Amino acid sequence: YNLLQPTPLWAPAAWGAFFISCHLYYITQLLRDRVGITLDPDHEAAYEMAFMPHGFTPRQFLKVLEACDGRIEEQSCGSYICRQGETKKWVHYLMEGEAMLIDNAEDKVVNILPGNGSWLGEFFDPAEPEDYWETPRSHHVSFKCIAKRCRLLTLEIRPLHNAILESGLAEAATRAEISDLWGKLRGSHHEHRRNTYSAMLELAVADGKVDPKEVELLEKWKSRHGIPEDDHQVKLAELGWTTEEF
């Protein structure tokens, strides 16, 4: 219309073409995001557990996987997923099994189960300088598989950090990291109660006999703090007692 005037209106026509181009671009993006994406069962589980709750779309998840050489790995009981002092190259998300976080004194800090708090290492630190990964970094703690089998989503750390920043996913990644830290904090409280119960049980059977009042106290503690019966039986077995004897 603007160009068909006796004196063509070039400026309004140019602005109109610009806005049409912008709308076409965003419409294309919306249609592209609505195209169905197929994930295999393992990657679908990883996406639903570690990425979807924090605002990553399936397409963004696939981009992260592609950029970071993402893959599913398995570790057997007793094997180290990463060791203190080793160069940080990979970060892992625990999908199945159970892992133990071990500090620099080789002491257990907390057991980690799938769910919130399951990243074995830092997923993303928004405070890192841009050149942070230009220098090799070492693990400060160790992670060890203590289940019959541990299934892990494994991502290369440096490309992961770059992919998050380049794709504008820093906010979603920060939410994921905060959720992971809170999960570990809650898990450490529960682990402290389990360790306290184990110590109480060890003291109760130290003299080779158990007083009924000790049994009552232990039962109250176990019930109040949600100590699983399986933990109780495993600890008894470690101490050389059967459930019937106790």
Short mmCIF file of C-alpha atoms in Angstrom, two decimals, residues 94-189:
data_model
loop_
_atom_site.label_atom_id
_atom_site.label_comp_id
_atom_site.label_asym_id
_atom_site.label_seq_id
_atom_site.Cartn_x
_atom_site.Cartn_y
_atom_site.Cartn_z
CA LEU A 94 22.40 -40.51 39.44
CA MET A 95 19.32 -42.06 37.82
CA GLU A 96 19.31 -45.46 39.52
CA GLY A 97 21.15 -47.03 42.45
CA GLU A 98 22.89 -45.34 45.37
CA ALA A 99 26.17 -43.43 45.63
CA MET A 100 28.30 -42.36 48.56
CA LEU A 101 29.93 -38.93 48.87
CA ILE A 102 33.37 -39.32 50.48
CA ASP A 103 35.39 -36.38 51.84
CA ASN A 104 39.14 -35.79 51.68
CA ALA A 105 39.65 -37.83 54.87
CA GLU A 106 38.05 -40.86 53.19
CA ASP A 107 35.04 -40.57 55.51
CA LYS A 108 31.46 -40.99 54.30
CA VAL A 109 29.58 -37.69 54.28
CA VAL A 110 26.19 -38.71 52.87
CA ASN A 111 24.55 -41.37 50.73
CA ILE A 112 22.88 -40.08 47.57
CA LEU A 113 19.75 -41.52 46.01
CA PRO A 114 17.98 -40.59 42.74
CA GLY A 115 15.89 -37.43 43.00
CA ASN A 116 16.69 -33.94 44.27
CA GLY A 117 20.35 -33.79 45.20
CA SER A 118 21.46 -36.41 42.66
CA TRP A 119 24.06 -34.45 40.70
CA LEU A 120 27.47 -35.94 41.48
CA GLY A 121 29.45 -32.74 41.15
CA GLU A 122 28.43 -29.17 40.27
CA PHE A 123 25.89 -28.96 37.47
CA PHE A 124 26.22 -25.19 37.00
CA ASP A 125 27.65 -22.29 38.99
CA PRO A 126 26.31 -18.87 37.86
CA ALA A 127 29.12 -17.13 39.76
CA GLU A 128 31.91 -18.74 37.73
CA PRO A 129 33.95 -16.30 35.62
CA GLU A 130 33.81 -16.80 31.86
CA ASP A 131 37.34 -18.23 31.74
CA TYR A 132 36.87 -20.56 34.74
CA TRP A 133 37.20 -23.76 32.71
CA GLU A 134 40.24 -22.54 30.81
CA THR A 135 42.28 -23.89 33.75
CA PRO A 136 42.05 -27.59 34.70
CA ARG A 137 40.01 -28.15 37.88
CA SER A 138 40.16 -31.07 40.30
CA HIS A 139 37.45 -32.89 42.25
CA HIS A 140 37.36 -31.93 45.94
CA VAL A 141 35.46 -35.07 46.98
CA SER A 142 34.90 -38.60 45.73
CA PHE A 143 31.70 -40.38 44.69
CA LYS A 144 31.42 -44.16 44.91
CA CYS A 145 28.68 -46.52 43.73
CA ILE A 146 27.38 -48.57 46.68
CA ALA A 147 24.40 -50.25 45.00
CA LYS A 148 24.48 -53.38 42.87
CA ARG A 149 24.26 -51.08 39.84
CA CYS A 150 24.35 -47.32 39.35
CA ARG A 151 22.96 -45.80 36.14
CA LEU A 152 24.21 -42.32 35.35
CA LEU A 153 23.62 -39.52 32.89
CA THR A 154 27.13 -38.29 32.09
CA LEU A 155 27.89 -34.84 30.60
CA GLU A 156 31.18 -33.16 29.77
CA ILE A 157 31.54 -30.20 32.14
CA ARG A 158 33.17 -27.49 30.04
CA PRO A 159 30.86 -27.84 26.99
CA LEU A 160 27.91 -28.04 29.42
CA HIS A 161 28.78 -24.68 30.95
CA ASN A 162 29.25 -23.11 27.50
CA ALA A 163 26.02 -24.60 26.12
CA ILE A 164 24.00 -23.26 29.06
CA LEU A 165 25.34 -19.73 28.61
CA GLU A 166 25.10 -19.69 24.82
CA SER A 167 21.51 -21.00 24.84
CA GLY A 168 20.26 -18.52 27.44
CA LEU A 169 19.58 -21.28 29.96
CA ALA A 170 21.50 -19.81 32.91
CA GLU A 171 18.31 -19.10 34.89
CA ALA A 172 16.93 -22.64 34.45
CA ALA A 173 20.35 -24.14 35.24
CA THR A 174 20.63 -22.01 38.39
CA ARG A 175 17.24 -23.30 39.56
CA ALA A 176 18.46 -26.86 38.95
CA GLU A 177 21.65 -26.24 40.96
CA ILE A 178 19.76 -24.66 43.88
CA SER A 179 17.30 -27.56 43.95
CA ASP A 180 20.23 -30.00 43.93
CA LEU A 181 21.93 -28.25 46.86
CA TRP A 182 18.73 -28.23 48.92
CA GLY A 183 18.24 -31.91 48.14
CA LYS A 184 21.73 -32.70 49.41
CA LEU A 185 21.13 -30.62 52.54
CA ARG A 186 17.92 -32.48 53.36
CA GLY A 187 19.63 -35.78 52.63
CA SER A 188 22.50 -34.94 54.98
CA HIS A 189 20.04 -34.36 57.85
#
